[in-house]
Short mmCIF file of C-alpha atoms in Angstrom, two decimals:
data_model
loop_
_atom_site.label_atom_id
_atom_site.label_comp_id
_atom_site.label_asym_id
_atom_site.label_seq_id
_atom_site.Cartn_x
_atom_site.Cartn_y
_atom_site.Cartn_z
CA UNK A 76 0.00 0.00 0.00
CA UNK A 77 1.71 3.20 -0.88
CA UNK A 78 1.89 6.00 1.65
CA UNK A 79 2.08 9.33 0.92
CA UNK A 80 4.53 11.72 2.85
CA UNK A 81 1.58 14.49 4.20
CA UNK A 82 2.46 17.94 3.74
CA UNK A 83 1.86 21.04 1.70
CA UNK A 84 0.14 20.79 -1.48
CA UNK A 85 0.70 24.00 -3.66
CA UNK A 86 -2.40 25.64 -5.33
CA UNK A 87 -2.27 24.69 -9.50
CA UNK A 88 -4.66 27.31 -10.22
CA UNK A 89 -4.61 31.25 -11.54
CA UNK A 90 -5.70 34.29 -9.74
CA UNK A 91 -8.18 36.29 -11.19
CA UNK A 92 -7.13 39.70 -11.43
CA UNK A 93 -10.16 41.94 -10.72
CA UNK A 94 -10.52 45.64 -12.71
CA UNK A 95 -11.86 46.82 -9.30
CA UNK A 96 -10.34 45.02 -6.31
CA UNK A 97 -10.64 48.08 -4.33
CA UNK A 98 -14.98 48.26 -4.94
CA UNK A 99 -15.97 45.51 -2.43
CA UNK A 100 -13.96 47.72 0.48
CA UNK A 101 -15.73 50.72 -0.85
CA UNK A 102 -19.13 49.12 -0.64
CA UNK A 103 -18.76 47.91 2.85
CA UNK A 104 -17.70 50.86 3.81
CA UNK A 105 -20.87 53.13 2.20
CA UNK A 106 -22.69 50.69 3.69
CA UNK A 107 -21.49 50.56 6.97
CA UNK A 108 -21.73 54.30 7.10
CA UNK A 109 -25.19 54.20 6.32
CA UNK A 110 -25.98 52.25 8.59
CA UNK A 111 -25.30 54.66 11.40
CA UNK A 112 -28.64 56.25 12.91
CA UNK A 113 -27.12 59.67 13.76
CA UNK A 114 -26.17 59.78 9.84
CA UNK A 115 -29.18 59.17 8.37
CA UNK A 116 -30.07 62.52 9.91
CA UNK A 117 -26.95 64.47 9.37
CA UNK A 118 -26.66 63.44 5.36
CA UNK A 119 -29.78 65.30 4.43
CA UNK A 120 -29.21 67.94 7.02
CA UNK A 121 -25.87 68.41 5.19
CA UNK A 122 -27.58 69.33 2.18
CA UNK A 123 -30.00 72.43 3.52
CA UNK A 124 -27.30 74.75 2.36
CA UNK A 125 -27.31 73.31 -1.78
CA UNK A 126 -30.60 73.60 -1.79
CA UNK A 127 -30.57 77.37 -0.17
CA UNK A 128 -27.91 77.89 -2.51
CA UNK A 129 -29.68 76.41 -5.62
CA UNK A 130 -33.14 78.32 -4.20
CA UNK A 131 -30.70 81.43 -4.31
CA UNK A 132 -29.69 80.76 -8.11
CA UNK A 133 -33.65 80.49 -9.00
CA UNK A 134 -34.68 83.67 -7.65
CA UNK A 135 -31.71 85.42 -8.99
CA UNK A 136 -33.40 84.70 -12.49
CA UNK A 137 -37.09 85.85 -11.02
CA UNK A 138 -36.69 88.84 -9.06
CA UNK A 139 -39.66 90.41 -10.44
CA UNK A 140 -41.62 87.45 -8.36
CA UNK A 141 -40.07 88.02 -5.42
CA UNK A 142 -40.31 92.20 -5.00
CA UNK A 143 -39.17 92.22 -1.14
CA UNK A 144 -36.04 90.69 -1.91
CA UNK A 145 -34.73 93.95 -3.68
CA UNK A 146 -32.08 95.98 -1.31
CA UNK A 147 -29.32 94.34 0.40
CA UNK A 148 -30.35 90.99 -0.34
CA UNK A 149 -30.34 91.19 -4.29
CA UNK A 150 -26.16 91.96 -3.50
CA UNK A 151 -26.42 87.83 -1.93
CA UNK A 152 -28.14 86.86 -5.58
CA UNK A 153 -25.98 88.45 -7.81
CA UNK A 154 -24.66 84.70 -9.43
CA UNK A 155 -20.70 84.98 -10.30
CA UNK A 156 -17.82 83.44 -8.89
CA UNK A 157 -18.28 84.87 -5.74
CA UNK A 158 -21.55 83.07 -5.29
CA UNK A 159 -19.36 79.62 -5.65
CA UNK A 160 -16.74 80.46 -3.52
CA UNK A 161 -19.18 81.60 -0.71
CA UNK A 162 -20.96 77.90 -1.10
CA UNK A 163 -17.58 76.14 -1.29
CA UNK A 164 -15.27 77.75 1.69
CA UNK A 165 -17.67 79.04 3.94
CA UNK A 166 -16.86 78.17 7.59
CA UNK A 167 -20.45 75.87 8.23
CA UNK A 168 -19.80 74.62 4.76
CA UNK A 169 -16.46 73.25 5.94
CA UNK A 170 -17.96 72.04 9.58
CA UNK A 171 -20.28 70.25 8.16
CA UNK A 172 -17.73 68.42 5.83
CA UNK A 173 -15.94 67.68 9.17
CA UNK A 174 -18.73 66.23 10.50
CA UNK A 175 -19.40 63.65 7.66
CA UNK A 176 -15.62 62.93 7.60
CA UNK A 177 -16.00 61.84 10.95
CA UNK A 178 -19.30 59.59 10.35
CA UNK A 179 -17.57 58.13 7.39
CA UNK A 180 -13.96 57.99 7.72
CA UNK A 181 -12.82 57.50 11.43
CA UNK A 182 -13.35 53.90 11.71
CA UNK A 183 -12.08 53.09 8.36
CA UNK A 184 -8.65 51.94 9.39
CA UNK A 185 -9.17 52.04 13.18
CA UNK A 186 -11.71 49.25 12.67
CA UNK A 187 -9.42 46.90 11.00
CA UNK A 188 -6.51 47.61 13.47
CA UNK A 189 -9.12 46.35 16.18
CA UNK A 190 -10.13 43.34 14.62
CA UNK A 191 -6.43 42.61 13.10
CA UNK A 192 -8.12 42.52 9.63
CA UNK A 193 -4.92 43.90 7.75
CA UNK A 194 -3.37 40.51 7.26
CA UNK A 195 -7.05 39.41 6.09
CA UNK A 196 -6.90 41.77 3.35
CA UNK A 197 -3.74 41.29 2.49
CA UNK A 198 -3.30 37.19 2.59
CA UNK A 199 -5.82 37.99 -0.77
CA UNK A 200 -4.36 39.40 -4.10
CA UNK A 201 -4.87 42.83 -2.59
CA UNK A 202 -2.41 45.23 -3.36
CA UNK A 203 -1.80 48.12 -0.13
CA UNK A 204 -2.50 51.00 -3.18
CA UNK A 205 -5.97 49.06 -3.61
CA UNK A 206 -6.76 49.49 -0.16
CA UNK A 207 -6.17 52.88 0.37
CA UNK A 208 -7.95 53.39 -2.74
CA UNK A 209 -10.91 51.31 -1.35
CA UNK A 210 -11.11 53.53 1.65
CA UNK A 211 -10.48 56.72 0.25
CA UNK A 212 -13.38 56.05 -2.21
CA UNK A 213 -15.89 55.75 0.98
CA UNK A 214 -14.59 59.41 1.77
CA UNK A 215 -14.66 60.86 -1.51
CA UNK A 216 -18.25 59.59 -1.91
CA UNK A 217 -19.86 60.81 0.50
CA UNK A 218 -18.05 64.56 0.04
CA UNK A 219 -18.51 64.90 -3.24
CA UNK A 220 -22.49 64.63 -2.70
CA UNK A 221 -22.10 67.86 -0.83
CA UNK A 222 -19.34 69.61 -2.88
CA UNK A 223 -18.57 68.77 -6.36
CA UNK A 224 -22.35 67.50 -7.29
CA UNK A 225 -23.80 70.49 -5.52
CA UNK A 226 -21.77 72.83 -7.51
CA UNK A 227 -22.03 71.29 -10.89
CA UNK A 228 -25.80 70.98 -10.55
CA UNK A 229 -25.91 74.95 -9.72
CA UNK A 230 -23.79 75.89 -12.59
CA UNK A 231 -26.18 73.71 -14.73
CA UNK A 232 -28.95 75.15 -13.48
CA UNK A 233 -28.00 78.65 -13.71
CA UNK A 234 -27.75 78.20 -17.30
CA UNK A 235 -31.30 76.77 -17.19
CA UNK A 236 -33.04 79.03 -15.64
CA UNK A 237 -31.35 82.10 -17.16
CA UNK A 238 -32.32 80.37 -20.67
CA UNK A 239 -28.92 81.57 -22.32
CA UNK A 240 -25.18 80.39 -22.14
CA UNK A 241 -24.55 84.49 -21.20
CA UNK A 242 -22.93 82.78 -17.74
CA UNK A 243 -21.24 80.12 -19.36
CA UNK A 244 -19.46 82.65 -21.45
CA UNK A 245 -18.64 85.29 -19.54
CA UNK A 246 -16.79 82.19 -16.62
CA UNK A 247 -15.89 79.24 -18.81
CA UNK A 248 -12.93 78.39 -16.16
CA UNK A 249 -15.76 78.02 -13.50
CA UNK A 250 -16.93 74.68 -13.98
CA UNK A 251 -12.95 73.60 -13.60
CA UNK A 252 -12.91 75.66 -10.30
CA UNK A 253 -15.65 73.27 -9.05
CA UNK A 254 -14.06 70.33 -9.75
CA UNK A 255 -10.34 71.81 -8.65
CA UNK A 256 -11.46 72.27 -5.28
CA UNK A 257 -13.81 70.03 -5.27
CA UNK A 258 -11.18 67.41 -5.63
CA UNK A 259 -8.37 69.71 -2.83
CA UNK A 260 -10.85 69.58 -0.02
CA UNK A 261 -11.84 66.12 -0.53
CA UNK A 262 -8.83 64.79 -0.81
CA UNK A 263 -7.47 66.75 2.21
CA UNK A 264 -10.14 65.74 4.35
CA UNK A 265 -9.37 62.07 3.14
CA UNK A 266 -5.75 62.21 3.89
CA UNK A 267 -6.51 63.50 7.63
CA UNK A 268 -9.22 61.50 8.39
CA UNK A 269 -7.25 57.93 7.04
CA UNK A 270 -4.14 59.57 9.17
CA UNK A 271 -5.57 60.13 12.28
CA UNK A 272 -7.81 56.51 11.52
CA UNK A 273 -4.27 54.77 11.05
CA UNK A 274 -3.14 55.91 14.64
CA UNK A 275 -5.79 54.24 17.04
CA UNK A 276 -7.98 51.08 17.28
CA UNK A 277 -10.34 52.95 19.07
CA UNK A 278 -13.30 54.79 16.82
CA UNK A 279 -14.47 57.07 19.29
CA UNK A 280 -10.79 58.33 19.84
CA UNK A 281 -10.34 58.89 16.30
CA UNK A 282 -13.36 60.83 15.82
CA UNK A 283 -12.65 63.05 18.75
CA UNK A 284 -9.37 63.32 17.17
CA UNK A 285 -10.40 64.44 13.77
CA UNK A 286 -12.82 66.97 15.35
CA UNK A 287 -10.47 68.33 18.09
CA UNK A 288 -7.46 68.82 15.99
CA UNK A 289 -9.51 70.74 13.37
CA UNK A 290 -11.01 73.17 15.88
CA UNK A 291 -8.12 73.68 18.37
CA UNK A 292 -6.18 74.63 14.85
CA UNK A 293 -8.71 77.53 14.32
CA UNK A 294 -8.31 78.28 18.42
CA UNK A 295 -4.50 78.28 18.31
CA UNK A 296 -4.88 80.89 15.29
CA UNK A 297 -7.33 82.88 16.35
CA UNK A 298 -5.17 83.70 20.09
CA UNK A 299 -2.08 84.13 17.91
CA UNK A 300 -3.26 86.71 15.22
CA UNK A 301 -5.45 88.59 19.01
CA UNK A 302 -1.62 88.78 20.24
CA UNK A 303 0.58 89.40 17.31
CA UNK A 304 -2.02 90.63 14.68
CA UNK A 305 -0.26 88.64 11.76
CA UNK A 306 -1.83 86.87 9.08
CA UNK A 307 0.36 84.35 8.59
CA UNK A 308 -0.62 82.69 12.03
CA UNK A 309 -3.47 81.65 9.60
CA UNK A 310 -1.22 79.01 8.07
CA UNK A 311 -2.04 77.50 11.54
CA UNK A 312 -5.61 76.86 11.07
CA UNK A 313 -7.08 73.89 8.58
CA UNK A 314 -10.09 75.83 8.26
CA UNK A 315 -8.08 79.18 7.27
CA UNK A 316 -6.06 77.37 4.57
CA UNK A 317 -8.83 75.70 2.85
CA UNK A 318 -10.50 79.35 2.40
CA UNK A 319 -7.42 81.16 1.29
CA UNK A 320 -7.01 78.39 -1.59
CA UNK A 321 -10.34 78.11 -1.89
CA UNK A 322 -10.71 81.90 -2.69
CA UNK A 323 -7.63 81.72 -5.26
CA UNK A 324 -9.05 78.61 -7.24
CA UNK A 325 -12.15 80.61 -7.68
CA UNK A 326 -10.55 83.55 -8.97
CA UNK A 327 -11.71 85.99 -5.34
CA UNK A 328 -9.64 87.99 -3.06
CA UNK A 329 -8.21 85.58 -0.23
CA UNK A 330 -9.41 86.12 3.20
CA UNK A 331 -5.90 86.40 4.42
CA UNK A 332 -2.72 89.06 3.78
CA UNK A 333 -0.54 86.00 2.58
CA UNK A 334 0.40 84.71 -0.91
CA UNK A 335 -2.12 81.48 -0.96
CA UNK A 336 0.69 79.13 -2.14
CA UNK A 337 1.39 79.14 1.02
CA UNK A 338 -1.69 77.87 2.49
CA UNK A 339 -1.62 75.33 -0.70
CA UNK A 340 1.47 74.16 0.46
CA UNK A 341 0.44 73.21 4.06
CA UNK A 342 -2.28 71.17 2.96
CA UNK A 343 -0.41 69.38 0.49
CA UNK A 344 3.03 68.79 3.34
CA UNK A 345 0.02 67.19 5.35
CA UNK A 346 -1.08 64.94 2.84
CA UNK A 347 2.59 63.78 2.15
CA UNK A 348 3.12 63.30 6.09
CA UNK A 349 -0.10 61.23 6.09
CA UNK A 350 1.07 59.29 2.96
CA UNK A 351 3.90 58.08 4.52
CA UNK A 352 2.39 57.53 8.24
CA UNK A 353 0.03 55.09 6.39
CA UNK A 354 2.46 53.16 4.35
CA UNK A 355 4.44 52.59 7.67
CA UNK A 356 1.33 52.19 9.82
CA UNK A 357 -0.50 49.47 7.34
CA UNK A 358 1.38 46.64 7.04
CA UNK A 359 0.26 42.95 5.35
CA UNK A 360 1.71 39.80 4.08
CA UNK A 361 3.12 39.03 1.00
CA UNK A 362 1.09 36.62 -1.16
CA UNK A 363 3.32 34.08 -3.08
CA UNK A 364 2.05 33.32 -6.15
#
């Protein structure tokens, strides 16, 4: 009777490369977000100000309908650039970014840290780019349904309602304003929130974390420019350097005395710090093939 020596017996088959390894993480993690009761309230809460703002473009095109809106107000409904970079940088605007950042992205990483899921994902033919990618799409979702959506829908509209592509032609660059900033404030917010996500297993810490550092940045600016009355304590404050780029992408006078490069340049250090905090922080396996 012949015995065979028991041991290892290597896998004949092929992998099957998916086009989109990174969708299933994405998925879960849409879902998983939506699954949270406070956030079924604060997604459509999020978007009260599009629809003010869209409300805003409508009667700007029927002010003869609306006669006690003439005066100051009209100034608020005059549709330009302005408008845009009002919707786009405003301090509520950006809080309430902050707040869906933490819904959606604190327990991205922090989750799998808890659970020691890392090696799970990466004992499959998962590369480390793929998940990033997977859980930077959950972020970039759920952001771009209040920024770059929003805006594209109200320069659409404008030109709809105003019958004419007058707008169109006289701020052609506008549309790629929208999506320019669109895509710098999402993916700043994603970097942060994946950084600070990377450094704890516990949710709640992370998501006191991403609130706390964003807000004590604004604190630590505003005593600073009280004491020394310098703008370029700004470069302090997340908040501050979103608006002063914000304001140059969309063609405005910055909020702050300081060339906005510089405020462009913060962001993007803190993006590259974060980059390279997560490719030390999330480790795997190798998969032999």
């Amino acid at each position: 009777m012949t015995i065979k020596e028991k041991g290892y017996s290597h896998w004949d088959g092929e992998f099957i490369v998916k086009k989109f390894p990174w969708w299933p993480i994405t998925r879960y993690g849409i879902k998983l977000t939506f699954m949270r009761k406070l956030f079924k309230f604060t997604l459509p809460m999020s978007l009260l100000p599009a629809v003010f703002f869209l409300t805003g473009i409508y009667i700007s095109e029927r002010l003869e309908d609306f006669p006690f809106l003439r005066g100051e107000t009209s100034q608020f409904l005059q549709i330009n650039p302005n408008y845009f970079k009002v919707y786009f940088t405003q301090g509520f605007m950006l809080f309430i970014m902050l707040m869906i950042v933490i819904f959606c992205g604190a327990s991205l990483i922090s989750d799998d840290l808890k659970h020691n899921s890392l090696q799970l994902y990466f004992s499959r033919p998962l590369k480390k780019k793929d998940y990033f990618l997977g859980k930077t799409a959950v972020i970039v979702f759920f952001l771009f349904i209040i920024t770059l959506i929003p805006g594209l829908v109200f320069f659409i509209m404008k030109l709809v309602f105003s019958g004419s592509l007058k707008f169109f032609i006289s701020y052609p660059w506008l549309p790629l304003s929208i999506i320019g900033y669109s895509f710098i404030v999402t993916g700043f917010f994603s970097f942060y929130a994946l950084l600070l996500s990377s450094l704890s297993k516990n949710r709640r810490l992370v998501a006191i974390l991403i609130f706390g550092i964003y807000m004590l940045s604004d604190i630590i600016y505003l005593i600073f420019r009280s004491e020394f009355r310098s703008h370029y304590f700004s470069l302090v404050s997340l908040r501050a350097n979103l608006q002063q780029v914000g304001a140059h992408i969309f063609g405005q006078k910055t909020p702050y005395d300081i060339p906005w490069i510089f405020s462009f340049l913060v962001l993007l250090g803190i993006c590259v710090f974060a980059g390279f905090v997560l490719k030390s922080k999330v480790k795997g396996v190798e998969v032999v093939k």
